[in-house]
Structure formats: C-alpha cells, structure tokens
Amino acid sequence: MVQQSFYPCDSVGIFFDDKNMSGNTLGKIFCVTNFGESHGKVVGCVIDGCPARLPLDEEVIQKELDRRKPGTSRHVTQRQESDQVQILSGVYQGLSTGTPIALLIPNTDAKSKDYTDIEHLFRPGHADYTYWKKYGIRDPRGGGRSSARLTAPTVAAGAVARWWLKNHLAIDIQAYMLQIGTQTIAFEDLLFVNQNPFFAPCQDTEYLATYLDHLRKSGDSCGALLQVIARNVPVGLGEPIYDKLDADIAKVMMGLNAVKGVEIGSGFDSVEQLGSQNGDIITTEGFLSNHAGGILGGISSGQDIVVKVAIKPTSSIRLPRPTINTAGEASVISTLGRHDPCVGIRAAPILEALMALVLIDHVLIHRAKNEH
Amino acid sequence: MVQQSFYPCDSVGIFFDDKNMSGNTLGKIFCVTNFGESHGKVVGCVIDGCPARLPLDEEVIQKELDRRKPGTSRHVTQRQESDQVQILSGVYQGLSTGTPIALLIPNTDAKSKDYTDIEHLFRPGHADYTYWKKYGIRDPRGGGRSSARLTAPTVAAGAVARWWLKNHLAIDIQAYMLQIGTQTIAFEDLLFVNQNPFFAPCQDTEYLATYLDHLRKSGDSCGALLQVIARNVPVGLGEPIYDKLDADIAKVMMGLNAVKGVEIGSGFDSVEQLGSQNGDIITTEGFLSNHAGGILGGISSGQDIVVKVAIKPTSSIRLPRPTINTAGEASVISTLGRHDPCVGIRAAPILEALMALVLIDHVLIHRAKNEH
Amino acid sequence: MVQQSFYPCDSVGIFFDDKNMSGNTLGKIFCVTNFGESHGKVVGCVIDGCPARLPLDEEVIQKELDRRKPGTSRHVTQRQESDQVQILSGVYQGLSTGTPIALLIPNTDAKSKDYTDIEHLFRPGHADYTYWKKYGIRDPRGGGRSSARLTAPTVAAGAVARWWLKNHLAIDIQAYMLQIGTQTIAFEDLLFVNQNPFFAPCQDTEYLATYLDHLRKSGDSCGALLQVIARNVPVGLGEPIYDKLDADIAKVMMGLNAVKGVEIGSGFDSVEQLGSQNGDIITTEGFLSNHAGGILGGISSGQDIVVKVAIKPTSSIRLPRPTINTAGEASVISTLGRHDPCVGIRAAPILEALMALVLIDHVLIHRAKNEH
Amino acid sequence: MVQQSFYPCDSVGIFFDDKNMSGNTLGKIFCVTNFGESHGKVVGCVIDGCPARLPLDEEVIQKELDRRKPGTSRHVTQRQESDQVQILSGVYQGLSTGTPIALLIPNTDAKSKDYTDIEHLFRPGHADYTYWKKYGIRDPRGGGRSSARLTAPTVAAGAVARWWLKNHLAIDIQAYMLQIGTQTIAFEDLLFVNQNPFFAPCQDTEYLATYLDHLRKSGDSCGALLQVIARNVPVGLGEPIYDKLDADIAKVMMGLNAVKGVEIGSGFDSVEQLGSQNGDIITTEGFLSNHAGGILGGISSGQDIVVKVAIKPTSSIRLPRPTINTAGEASVISTLGRHDPCVGIRAAPILEALMALVLIDHVLIHRAKNEH
C-alpha cells in the first residue's frame, strides 16, 4: 500500500532546480568546518578557535582515527584506509598557535567502480534520493558527501577537543555498545570496551560475532544502541534558553549518520516515572541518583553526562529491493560495494568526538562570560 | 547511597564566581530572541527575519497562545494569565515590513510570595541548582528564567512561522499526546486533539482525568509522551553535514523544558530492525513506509516528518523531599506554588511552534542557495 | 546629465516582489537586537550575553540616552522625546542575572501628519527609495525603521557595555567634533566637549551656532567630522584574519546612519607617508607615536584606539528638490518635518556606544580562548 | 617623546598567558574559512555555501590568483610562488555540488632563513608585537599568519564568488590605483588597468616605476590609494540596521592587511557638502549623481558601488629602526626578507575579491527572504 505519494516538488518553484546548502560548520567558538567526499581526493576539516599553546601533533589525532578506521575486523567495511592525518597549519614547534588548524586525510582505497551500478538508482533508506532532489546533482561515488567516511574529520577534530578537555579540566569521555540488533549486551566493565571489535563492555563477545556473521551472509544489516558518558564535566555549562547543553548534545548526536533517537539520563523512561522518583535528591554529599543524566534546565550539574543513541541499520545492503531511478522509473537495487553490516559498530569513537566538540565549545562560551 | 559527589566547582577558577550566558536566540534567518522572567514585568521575543508583506495581527498569534495558556482546566497550573500578546514593531497597516517584530506578553498573575520559601532551597530535578552555580545569582520568583512560562514567547514566534508556512507552502503541523504517565492513549482521530484538555487523539479522556486527579491529590507529578507531525514539507530541506534537518529538530525539542528524549521516525525501534525492513521502499507512486520519519541523510524526503518527545515529570511537587540550601546545608523542600502536575499536558502547542520555527528557518536557508 | 539609469530590478525575478531582511543584531557574545520604528509605539533592544552580577539600573542607561536625545538645543530636531528607558528583564535586585536584558523606550512625540506629504515621494539621499525597492513596503512615518531615532537603543545598549568596560577594565571612551560643515574646530580640551551643544572640544562655540543658524534658515543641511578615542584598551583584542578589531570598528561606524567614511589612526594620510614615518617605533617605555591608531594586524596594541568618522549632510531638507514618487512619476519634494540640520551633531554619544559594543564583544571573545 | 606607555597587560589576569582567536570565516551564507601560514606547507580555504551546479574548475580561480601573485615585476616582492590552486572537494564533473569547496595553494618558495634575525624582534608598524601579546606564541617565518600571503585564499574564494555573480547577475567588479605614495594618477581609461604592473588606469606609468625604483633603493616603503567599483548591483541588497551593505563592505576592506581608511561615495568630502548638493536627485530616468556611492540607508540603490581604500606603507623595510625584542630589551631592526615596497600595488585583485564576497553573501541572504 502506498502510504504517501511524492511531494510534488517540481511544481513548487523554489524546490525545483539547482540547489545548495552549507551548514558544514559545528560549534560557535571551537568551530569545525568539514569538507570532502568519500571517493574524492581527501576528507578533512579546519578547526578555528582552538586555544593557543596546546601541545599538539599528528599522534594525538591519529590515535582516535585508528579507533574509527575501516577494515579492522570482518564485521566492518573491508575498505582499507590508513586514515593518516596531516596537520597543514596552526601548529608551530609542537604547539597550537591559536590560528586555524587544517587537517587532511587522503582517500587511498576508493573503488568507485563498485558504485557505477547505483549511480542512477536510489537506495531505500539512503540519502541518495534527498541529495539528488535538493541539489540536482550529487557525487554518487561511495555515497559522496553523505558517506559515513565524512565522520573521520569529525573524529580528528574531536581528538583535539578531548585532548584539550583532558589537559585542562580532566574531562573523560567514553562510549560503548549496549545492543547490536536484537543482541543486548550485559555491562561488565569499561575495561573491555577497547578489547573487542564491538566496543562492548563485556569480555565474551563471541555471540555478537556469530550474530553479525549470520547477518552479513544473509545480505542484510542491523541497528545498534550505544551510550556515551562524560565525566568530570564542571557544573554550569549550557546557555539557556535555546542553546542548552542537552539541546546541543541532541543536535550533534541526531546529526550523525543513521542516528534516529537520542536520550539524556532516564530519557523515555521518564514518561512513566513519578516526580518523586525522577528528581535526583541533593544531599550535602552530592546527588543520590542521576535520572537527569547530568543536565538540569539545560545546564550541566557536575554529575556524569549520560546519553543514549539509537542507530538504524545500514541502508546499503546486498538483498535486492525495488526502487526507482533518477528518471523516476521502477527498478531493482542490490548494493555490492563494501559496507558495514552494522554501521553502529564504528560509532563509539564518533560519539565520543561529538561529545567532546560540544563540551569544549560550551566551556569556551561559558568562559567568555565569567567574571574574574 | 551517594552516587557521585559534587564536582568541586569552586576549586576550578573558571567556574567559580560571577557567571553568564547567552544562547537565547533560535534560528539563523528567521531568528527569535527570547527574554523575560516568570514573575518579571513581561515575557516576550523579537523576531528578526520574517519575510515582508505577510498579513499579520495579534489575532494570528493569540490563537496559538490561547492553546498553551495556563489555568484552562484543573489539570494544569491554576495561575490565571490571559497571555495577551502585543505587537510592538515590524507591522504596518496589517503587513509585516521585513523589520524586527517585537512581541510582548505582560505577566499579570505573578504571586511571588508563593516562592519565598524556596528562594534558598534547590528543588530536586529543577534548574534552581544549576542556575545558581552558573550565574552566582538567580531570580527565584516562579522559577525566574527557567520557568515553563518562557515557552509563551516561543509559541508566539512559532505562530508567525506556521502562519507563513501555511500560507506559502501549505505546511501543516500537529502535535498530540501518546501517553500520560502510565496511561497510554489509543489513537482514534486527530479531530479529537483540540476537544479535550490533554491534546489526546481520542474521544473518551475520562480515564486520563481520573488518573491526573489522583496524582494531583497525592502531591506527585508524572511524565508524558507526545508526537508531532509536519505534513507537506517539501523535499530538500536540511543542510548536511552538521546542520541537518533532524539535528536541528532534535536540538529544539531537547531544548524544551523537561524533555529528555527525542526520536525521528522509528527512533529506538530502529535498533532491532533489519535494513530490509527499515529502508523505506521507493516506488513510482511514492514511499511504501515511513521508518525514516520524513528525513534521509538529514534532508527532508517529502514524507511526513514524525517526531516523538519524552517529557519528564514536573520537578516542583508538594511531596516533601530532602535537599540542600544555597549555603550547602541539608534541608527539606515541599513546593506549594501553582504547578502543572504533568508539564507535558501543555506541551503540544509548544512542540508545534518549535517544529514551525525549525522548518521556516530551513526553508529560508534553502531558498538562499537556490538557482532561479 | 543622467549618470546611470535605474537598474532594471523588476526584470530580475529575485529582486522584484515582497522582500525582507534581518541583520538587526550586533555582536557575537554581547549581542544587541534592535527593534522599533520612529513613529511606532516604541524603540528598544534586547541585550543577550551581558555577564551576570553587573550592578545595573535605569540610571546608568538614562545618563547616556540624555546626551543623545533630541530637542536639547535649537541646533537639533525639535522633536520632544524624554527617551525614558525601561528595563524589562534580566536584572534582579540591582544586578544583571546573565539572562537577556530587554530595554524599551516609548515614542511619545511622534507627529506622523508631518510626513503624509512624503509618503509616496523619495527624498534624495534618503533610504526611502531603497527600503521601498527592497521590501515592497515601508513605514514612512518619520522615516520608519531608517530613522536616526533607532540609534537610541544602540546608545542604551552601549551604555551597559561601557559601564561594564569601565568597571572591569577601566576603559574610557570619548567622541568629539572635529568639523561641522566648513567649520573646522581647533582642539583645546576634552573638558569642553560636554559643555556645548556641539560636542566640540573648545570653549567658544559661538561661530558654530552662527553657522548653523544661517544654515537652518537657508533650509539646507551640512555634514560633520568626528573623532572617537578609546583609552586603556588592553593589548590583544581582535580575531584575525577576518574578524579583526579594526574591521569590526569600521563595520559599526560605517553602519551608522549617514556615515560615509571611516579612518583608523593616520587613515588616508597613510597613503603619502613613508614606511619609516608611519611605523610607530617601540621603545622599552612604549610607542613613540600612534599612526596605527592603536591597532596592528587587526589586534589592539594597548595604545589609544583612534577613529575618525565622516557624516554626510541630513537628507531631509526644506529646500525643494526634484524627485519621483512610488509610481515612478516626476515630482518635487520639500521636507517640512522636524529634522537635524546637521545629523552629525548628535553623533558623539552614538559613536561612543558603538565603540563600547565592539570592545566588549572582543573582550568576551578573547576571554573565551584564554588560558588560565 | 614617549606618547603612551605600554598598557600593563601582564597585570591584568585575562590578558596575560596563553591566548587564542578564531574569526577566520567571512560571510554568513557564502562562507569562506581561511587557513595557513606564509611559510607553512600551504595556504587555503574552504568555501561553504556556494550554490550547486556552478560550472567550476581550477582555471576560473587561477586566473584571479595570477593577477595577485608575487614576483611578476621588480616593484613587488621577489618571492617566486606559482600559486597553483587545487580544488580538493565540492566539484563533480565540472559542476559545484553544493557541498564545501576546499582550495589548497602550496607554498613552494618559502625562505625562512631570511627571517631568523627577526624571530625575536618586533617590526615597527607590524603585527609581530600584537600577535605575540595576544597568543603568547607566533609563527615568525615570513610573518606567519599575519602575512599578506594569506590574501591568496581570499582571492581564490573571491574568484568563485565573482564568477557566480557574473554568471547570474552580470555584476562586474573592478579595482584600480588612484595614487602611489605622493604620485597621484590621472584617470584615463579602465582598459589600461591590466596593462601595467600598478593597476593604474593610465597609459604611461613610467613615472610610477621611477618613483618606486627610487623608493626601493632607499630601503623605504610607501602607501597607496585605490578605488573599487561594482557595476550592475541590483537594488535592495543590505540588511539594516546593523548588517548594512556599506557596513559589511567597510568591514572587509578595513580588515585587509595595511588598510587604514575606507570611504563610500563622496566619503570624507561629504563633510563639507551641503544637503542640497550631496543628495543625489532622482529623475524618471535615474539618478543625476552618485555621491551616495550606490548605497542609501545601508541598501544598494542600483547605482555603481564606489569605494576608496587607503593602504599604509609596508612595515617591513630595510632601513634600520630602533625597536624592542620579545624579552622587552631595546634593539635595532632592519628587515632583509623579500617585501613589497608598496604593498598596495598588489591590492587591486584582493579588493575585487573582497567586494565579490560581500556581494554574493548579501545576494544570497536577500534571496532567502524574498517572496516568489
């Protein structure tokens, strides 16, 4: 049954012809401008607003990029990218100078021929369709601009942010997997998170491997649920009314490819809670619970910031599905390129980077208006 | 058990003394700057960027404010505010002139004495604590700036936005209740939404009244779950990579007082879905489903935009709870002022306003970069 | 001789019909949003980003408004406006709270009938024509939005800014007249500036009064040249490459009604200077000169910031001149309303306010990125 | 005589230690983010907001860069940079895609050893001093970030802007020299501007060559006066009150290295003009004069936009001058690196680029709020 016909965009003058966008900058003071395409020469970003005299070299950034990079296990895309970052500017003799830091990550393993079949077809659940309608042109190679590859510059910029946050405020950020598809993960210890390919906080992840092997062979994909926690965040961050800390966290998390839901603290469970349960009691020794997820009235409370993120299944799957082409004709599509069967698996380092980027920006904004 | 001690903010120089914020402007082109306090002289806003020659008078705005205003049933706060809006500028002979539109809503029923008891106490779950820590000063009367009363200017500005969207693109926005506390609501028809005090899409709401009467008498409060839908949204809105349409929707929704979770389309259900289920099939006659909630790759697809929002229970309750005062000493608090037992009840018109504000801004930004 | 025919705007689709603007906010952190029209109910502004705990009341602001207000001598417009400012929000018990400060200045002496003759005529040199072409609508009463009356909110916001700058950094700002029309003013002492109606730094201003009396009787108007100086500005303000301190000063000064030229330091005299003259020598005891006007490479040097501003003659004059009407037909116009014969006379307090607004914003931005 | 002692920055906590900036992005919709240092690996920029489907290749950009590049005559710096631009992203099959366009210009002839002598000395009139005080660190090689070399990315971005403006609105922009040092230039014809190394609108420029040869041999430098004109600018651009078109033009022009004065139309001559002279008469066939320089009330009038810019003499000169070093001790400096004796000579293409960047941004902002 057809649930909704196409919006007749062509009949509305303003949504017809050549189109454009911007919106590729994140942050107000610590600003990250992202550029590049999946199969272009490079992906990269410019960080404008990093405080001066931060000790900085490629190593600091590379460490985080390596956690995100593809090809590290059979459960993620087999594209082989070393993701070697180059610092082009803004660092002199090992210190940031306060000027823009341009970061470049060359693309080395782009197999664009894999994608020629889908140049004129829209993958269900993919941005192919909307990019085409918005701009009247798109770079289809590897998903072009809508590829998850564009999270690499975000991770690189986030590495600088978390390094600064670590050095100056001892803020610590960690993301981990709560669920892959139907497989929930019992929390054991954060120590395990970086010891398995799933960022799972448990020792035995064989059942996840089995689940994903099966899924991959079936040609299908699945979603994931992750949690990200920031510790040692000072009380007072966030700019109500509109630029609240939770608002900005929700923005960056929902803005990550494939994310469809964001919760702070008790999140959707708050609906059924009573006020007497949900309100975290304050004692002379601290809060007795953290239903608020570390944010009250849009301002950090000094408790851990706790965020949950739902990621939908990868939209590029091998299973054939009906679709239409750019000419509007019916067709069938089966995506053969290299794809993550569960795009959420590599999300942990990205969520950490996004959290770091929001926090550093709010720290700097807050500092702007402090008395001394 | 104490879960986390206070962050020792006072020992970190930058988070100690006098503090400040801004962040009270929403939007990039259609910009709303919000001002006022719950028990000050007025609340209000300035809209900068409304296109010229929009037919506009107080009536257009008042209609929406009346849907949000307090005191309309026994299930919401008994504060009696007529919420009469005044247009101070930007309209000449019944048409917007393209210059800033200042809107004023006087406060008439502020009973500040109700709050004297809590001037130096922090309500659990409330912004009292974080405002105090952030600014070193707060207006405690009626919650001051953190009061839900500050959503009135947002609704007023949203009324202008939705009026423009209705006139120019026939966009239609509607929010309704899915659940109050433990009471789920079976969807019957949108016609019922404005016929009961709960914005519930069903005819018989007696069970909700009974539930809330019981709750109110107990001195406690509960949460709520709402859905907001936008129809006739053109394909192509949204500015990837960071300023995606869903990112901006998540930001404004999470930024509303008491909201703790936001979902687009299938939201958290996406985690357990397979890619073959979740990807909405495109046919020559339209999409066959709407798991995406109307947004693909951060850009509107032309389908309905579907958002779910979780609202926590009101933090101001009559039940006594332990807390501390501004001097850091242990105390007990019981909030006797007039409060909504379920702040989510009046959220529907606010969610609609927020959706309208995001959409008009993205329409105008999109239009900026269109070819002609 | 016709120098240039009209641009055929009507044939370019995008510049024809209803139009709009925004751009009514100044500043990035200390943000001032200006609203109102000359003969509307009010003029006013919202300050978002003022640091908390600044002692503040109407008195602080009124003092500056009184220096700008009309009707104080026979040499300025005879409109009688008391310009009484009201603080609507953001101040609690005599201190700023860090939340938006809304300021309102009611219009009390608006004689709109004076303007009915010119509702459909364009004054040569006035914004009548461009507003009409841009928006397709304008409020013609008293110049509507393009009136110099809209500088009152700027002065009010500037009063808050300079009060903060004075208290926190001992920054001192003063503007004074260098020339009115053909009458140059010999500098004697800054003490005289506030002792005559011309903001002239000299004791005897009788010759200026005589010149302006003659001018007023002739039905014509003249321009003015002013200088504004900021003292005790710390070294280090300004954000190169684009948001340099001098760039932002030039923006706000040129953005003031009727300003046609801005110089920093030696300004246009720099053209004929040699590098060996122009470069201010640095010694162990300070700079030996100030050709730079206190800014090097877009960053304040710690020297006085020195700016000169050229203001054109008032475009509303009694002398009849040929023009066209909104229908494009030839006509003649003579402006009989109350106007300043030299709009530059009241510019000094406005220039000071603009300088204060730029400086506070740069101080706060700078502070955001400082190490501690 | 010491005119002013140093501001005691070290005694003010907030202006002492490590420091930072941002402010390296120009524009609101067509946004240019500039990065790089004079002797780093590269200079470059990211353009975010270029409309899609603009035909674009390196050629379009290179043409403008070649007009600005060094080493083209004996009258400019002898640094040999081919300034070969690379488009890294945002273009697919010869068309802009609406995604960020990253541009890279490698530095190839950086002779940093020339600068070792001045690593710890401040050149009078140069940004050395203020960068050092602001950031506590600077890249001294070739002036680092404060070098005029950073105008290359501005010219590159401006080339894209003017190409779009030319294609879509037939806007034409041209800058030329009015005066070099004491040598005024009689206007003959714009045809000559690109036929001599001085961008002079006259045929015989031998006297300028002689003047500059003499100057260069003397080890000194001089200033310059240029004019930039934009033709076919539609009526209606500019966003009053604060973001006026002339305000934004003044900002970018004053923000260019070494600029100390900006005039629009009659500029400083307006001071002595009467209102009856200065107001440009409007007839049924157009304006009879252009004292306004094409802007009335901050909005373009459809007439030519006419701007004059004063550029100070190069601060890096061979003549020895007293100065201090980073330790605050007295010293003497003589700059031996390769420098332009008159930095204004290469300014024409940069002024054109800046004008193009302001205009395209205002065209796109204006379009955002147009009715259709």
Tab-separated table of C-alpha atoms in Angstrom, chain C residues 135-346:
chain	number	residue	atom	x	y	z
C	135	TYR	CA	10.750	45.274	0.852
C	136	GLY	CA	7.920	46.437	-1.379
C	137	ILE	CA	6.549	48.075	1.759
C	138	ARG	CA	7.822	50.635	4.241
C	139	ASP	CA	6.604	52.500	7.272
C	140	PRO	CA	7.026	56.076	6.042
C	141	ARG	CA	6.096	57.793	9.305
C	142	GLY	CA	9.153	59.680	10.462
C	143	GLY	CA	11.428	57.570	8.336
C	144	GLY	CA	10.132	54.395	9.958
C	145	ARG	CA	12.947	52.000	10.545
C	146	SER	CA	15.594	54.064	8.751
C	147	SER	CA	15.210	56.998	11.152
C	148	ALA	CA	18.137	58.114	13.297
C	149	ARG	CA	15.760	57.522	16.200
C	150	LEU	CA	16.784	53.864	16.005
C	151	THR	CA	20.172	54.839	17.344
C	152	ALA	CA	18.561	55.331	20.770
C	153	PRO	CA	18.501	51.572	21.527
C	154	THR	CA	22.096	51.367	20.333
C	155	VAL	CA	23.064	54.083	22.794
C	156	ALA	CA	21.136	52.306	25.560
C	157	ALA	CA	22.918	49.007	24.922
C	158	GLY	CA	26.202	50.809	24.560
C	159	ALA	CA	25.658	52.369	27.995
C	160	VAL	CA	25.575	48.908	29.534
C	161	ALA	CA	28.667	47.881	27.594
C	162	ARG	CA	30.721	50.927	28.547
C	163	TRP	CA	29.627	50.582	32.173
C	164	TRP	CA	30.980	47.044	32.212
C	165	LEU	CA	34.176	48.086	30.408
C	166	LYS	CA	34.673	50.951	32.847
C	167	ASN	CA	34.146	48.732	35.885
C	168	HIS	CA	36.215	45.782	34.750
C	169	LEU	CA	38.990	47.239	32.644
C	170	ALA	CA	38.871	50.980	33.280
C	171	ILE	CA	38.325	51.518	29.576
C	172	ASP	CA	37.337	55.061	28.746
C	173	ILE	CA	35.688	56.155	25.506
C	174	GLN	CA	35.142	59.665	24.231
C	175	ALA	CA	33.934	61.162	20.965
C	176	TYR	CA	34.069	64.774	19.909
C	177	MET	CA	33.542	67.053	16.966
C	178	LEU	CA	36.393	67.952	14.612
C	179	GLN	CA	34.446	69.849	11.974
C	180	ILE	CA	30.879	70.933	11.187
C	181	GLY	CA	30.346	71.622	7.504
C	182	THR	CA	33.121	74.002	6.512
C	183	GLN	CA	33.886	74.996	10.110
C	184	THR	CA	36.921	73.229	11.494
C	185	ILE	CA	37.289	73.119	15.249
C	186	ALA	CA	40.573	73.796	16.972
C	187	PHE	CA	41.205	71.281	19.725
C	188	GLU	CA	41.518	72.897	23.151
C	189	ASP	CA	40.499	70.446	25.823
C	190	LEU	CA	38.217	67.446	26.216
C	191	LEU	CA	36.662	69.132	29.227
C	192	PHE	CA	34.699	71.391	26.911
C	193	VAL	CA	33.086	68.561	24.956
C	194	ASN	CA	30.080	68.171	27.201
C	195	GLN	CA	29.707	71.905	27.819
C	196	ASN	CA	28.331	72.940	24.450
C	197	PRO	CA	25.626	71.575	22.183
C	198	PHE	CA	28.161	70.569	19.518
C	199	PHE	CA	30.388	68.161	21.453
C	200	ALA	CA	33.209	70.482	20.437
C	201	PRO	CA	36.493	70.374	22.391
C	202	CYS	CA	36.733	74.149	22.554
C	203	GLN	CA	35.391	76.868	24.783
C	204	ASP	CA	33.936	79.349	22.335
C	205	THR	CA	31.383	77.730	20.015
C	206	GLU	CA	29.518	80.877	19.057
C	207	TYR	CA	30.839	80.679	15.493
C	208	LEU	CA	29.352	77.196	15.148
C	209	ALA	CA	25.983	78.434	16.407
C	210	THR	CA	26.040	81.289	13.905
C	211	TYR	CA	26.974	78.941	11.067
C	212	LEU	CA	24.180	76.524	11.924
C	213	ASP	CA	21.587	79.272	12.421
C	214	HIS	CA	22.362	80.533	8.961
C	215	LEU	CA	22.224	77.044	7.543
C	216	ARG	CA	18.906	76.254	9.206
C	217	LYS	CA	17.327	79.389	7.873
C	218	SER	CA	18.542	78.579	4.381
C	219	GLY	CA	16.655	75.286	4.529
C	220	ASP	CA	19.792	73.314	3.820
C	221	SER	CA	21.968	70.935	5.880
C	222	CYS	CA	25.649	70.078	6.328
C	223	GLY	CA	27.980	67.209	7.217
C	224	ALA	CA	30.324	66.661	10.118
C	225	LEU	CA	33.628	65.059	11.058
C	226	LEU	CA	34.076	63.373	14.437
C	227	GLN	CA	36.762	61.502	16.284
C	228	VAL	CA	36.284	58.770	18.843
C	229	ILE	CA	39.025	57.580	21.155
C	230	ALA	CA	39.146	54.560	23.456
C	231	ARG	CA	41.721	54.556	26.244
C	232	ASN	CA	43.073	51.729	28.389
C	233	VAL	CA	42.138	49.102	25.848
C	234	PRO	CA	44.215	46.016	26.664
C	235	VAL	CA	46.630	44.650	24.100
C	236	GLY	CA	45.391	41.539	22.333
C	237	LEU	CA	41.797	42.236	21.240
C	238	GLY	CA	40.811	41.229	17.698
C	239	GLU	CA	40.397	37.988	15.796
C	240	PRO	CA	42.391	37.873	12.609
C	241	ILE	CA	42.114	37.161	9.744
C	242	TYR	CA	38.610	38.403	9.053
C	243	ASP	CA	37.195	39.499	12.396
C	244	LYS	CA	39.942	41.991	13.114
C	245	LEU	CA	39.256	44.693	15.665
C	246	ASP	CA	39.619	47.480	13.105
C	247	ALA	CA	37.377	45.584	10.687
C	248	ASP	CA	34.630	45.382	13.282
C	249	ILE	CA	35.060	49.013	14.277
C	250	ALA	CA	34.796	50.027	10.626
C	251	LYS	CA	31.656	47.957	10.280
C	252	VAL	CA	29.743	49.527	13.136
C	253	MET	CA	30.869	53.049	12.335
C	254	MET	CA	30.034	52.803	8.625
C	255	GLY	CA	26.769	51.155	9.627
C	256	LEU	CA	25.632	54.265	11.483
C	257	ASN	CA	23.127	56.366	9.566
C	258	ALA	CA	24.776	58.919	7.260
C	259	VAL	CA	28.366	57.791	7.814
C	260	LYS	CA	30.345	57.707	4.554
C	261	GLY	CA	33.946	57.319	5.692
C	262	VAL	CA	35.995	55.731	8.467
C	263	GLU	CA	39.679	56.063	9.302
C	264	ILE	CA	41.863	54.363	11.894
C	265	GLY	CA	44.940	56.245	13.099
C	266	SER	CA	46.602	58.085	10.237
C	267	GLY	CA	43.905	56.843	7.866
C	268	PHE	CA	44.062	58.413	4.424
C	269	ASP	CA	47.194	60.328	5.386
C	270	SER	CA	48.988	56.975	5.399
C	271	VAL	CA	48.960	56.989	1.621
C	272	GLU	CA	51.605	59.685	1.382
C	273	GLN	CA	53.638	58.616	4.387
C	274	LEU	CA	56.819	56.590	4.098
C	275	GLY	CA	57.173	53.337	5.991
C	276	SER	CA	59.905	54.881	8.108
C	277	GLN	CA	57.441	57.580	9.251
C	278	ASN	CA	54.314	55.506	9.555
C	279	GLY	CA	55.646	52.586	11.588
C	280	ASP	CA	55.367	53.542	15.249
C	281	ILE	CA	58.709	52.975	16.939
C	282	ILE	CA	58.614	50.721	20.003
C	283	THR	CA	60.912	51.526	22.894
C	284	THR	CA	61.306	49.955	26.285
C	285	GLU	CA	58.987	52.630	27.571
C	286	GLY	CA	56.298	52.368	24.951
C	287	PHE	CA	55.436	53.502	21.441
C	288	LEU	CA	56.813	56.829	20.222
C	289	SER	CA	53.813	57.664	18.055
C	290	ASN	CA	50.378	56.298	17.164
C	291	HIS	CA	49.968	56.312	13.409
C	292	ALA	CA	48.433	52.868	13.772
C	293	GLY	CA	45.560	54.241	15.828
C	294	GLY	CA	46.048	51.521	18.407
C	295	ILE	CA	45.624	48.518	16.122
C	296	LEU	CA	48.335	46.407	14.443
C	297	GLY	CA	47.431	43.444	12.253
C	298	GLY	CA	43.840	43.746	13.416
C	299	ILE	CA	44.783	43.353	17.089
C	300	SER	CA	44.797	46.121	19.696
C	301	SER	CA	48.290	47.261	20.672
C	302	GLY	CA	47.420	48.778	24.031
C	303	GLN	CA	47.682	52.313	22.626
C	304	ASP	CA	44.647	54.570	22.310
C	305	ILE	CA	42.267	53.457	19.614
C	306	VAL	CA	41.668	56.472	17.408
C	307	VAL	CA	38.920	56.568	14.793
C	308	LYS	CA	37.642	59.348	12.533
C	309	VAL	CA	34.173	59.280	11.026
C	310	ALA	CA	32.707	61.382	8.210
C	311	ILE	CA	28.977	62.078	8.311
C	312	LYS	CA	27.071	63.351	5.314
C	313	PRO	CA	24.532	66.188	5.456
C	314	THR	CA	20.972	65.357	6.552
C	315	SER	CA	18.996	64.267	3.503
C	316	SER	CA	15.701	65.694	4.771
C	317	ILE	CA	15.870	69.409	3.911
C	318	ARG	CA	13.325	72.160	3.392
C	319	LEU	CA	14.755	73.286	0.060
C	320	PRO	CA	12.584	71.910	-2.728
C	321	ARG	CA	14.192	69.341	-4.991
C	322	PRO	CA	13.010	67.330	-7.976
C	323	THR	CA	12.342	63.655	-7.323
C	324	ILE	CA	9.978	60.830	-8.307
C	325	ASN	CA	7.128	59.154	-6.472
C	326	THR	CA	6.467	55.467	-5.798
C	327	ALA	CA	4.646	55.258	-9.113
C	328	GLY	CA	7.806	56.406	-10.853
C	329	GLU	CA	6.445	59.820	-11.848
C	330	ALA	CA	8.376	63.086	-11.627
C	331	SER	CA	7.559	65.340	-8.680
C	332	VAL	CA	9.096	67.872	-6.301
C	333	ILE	CA	9.834	67.354	-2.605
C	334	SER	CA	10.402	69.709	0.321
C	335	THR	CA	10.704	68.102	3.757
C	336	LEU	CA	8.876	70.090	6.422
C	337	GLY	CA	9.129	67.667	9.390
C	338	ARG	CA	11.436	68.309	12.349
C	339	HIS	CA	14.973	67.400	11.323
C	340	ASP	CA	18.516	67.976	12.465
C	341	PRO	CA	20.214	70.475	10.147
C	342	CYS	CA	23.424	68.548	10.893
C	343	VAL	CA	22.701	64.998	11.919
C	344	GLY	CA	26.333	64.685	12.944
C	345	ILE	CA	25.818	66.932	15.973
C	346	ARG	CA	24.144	64.206	17.978
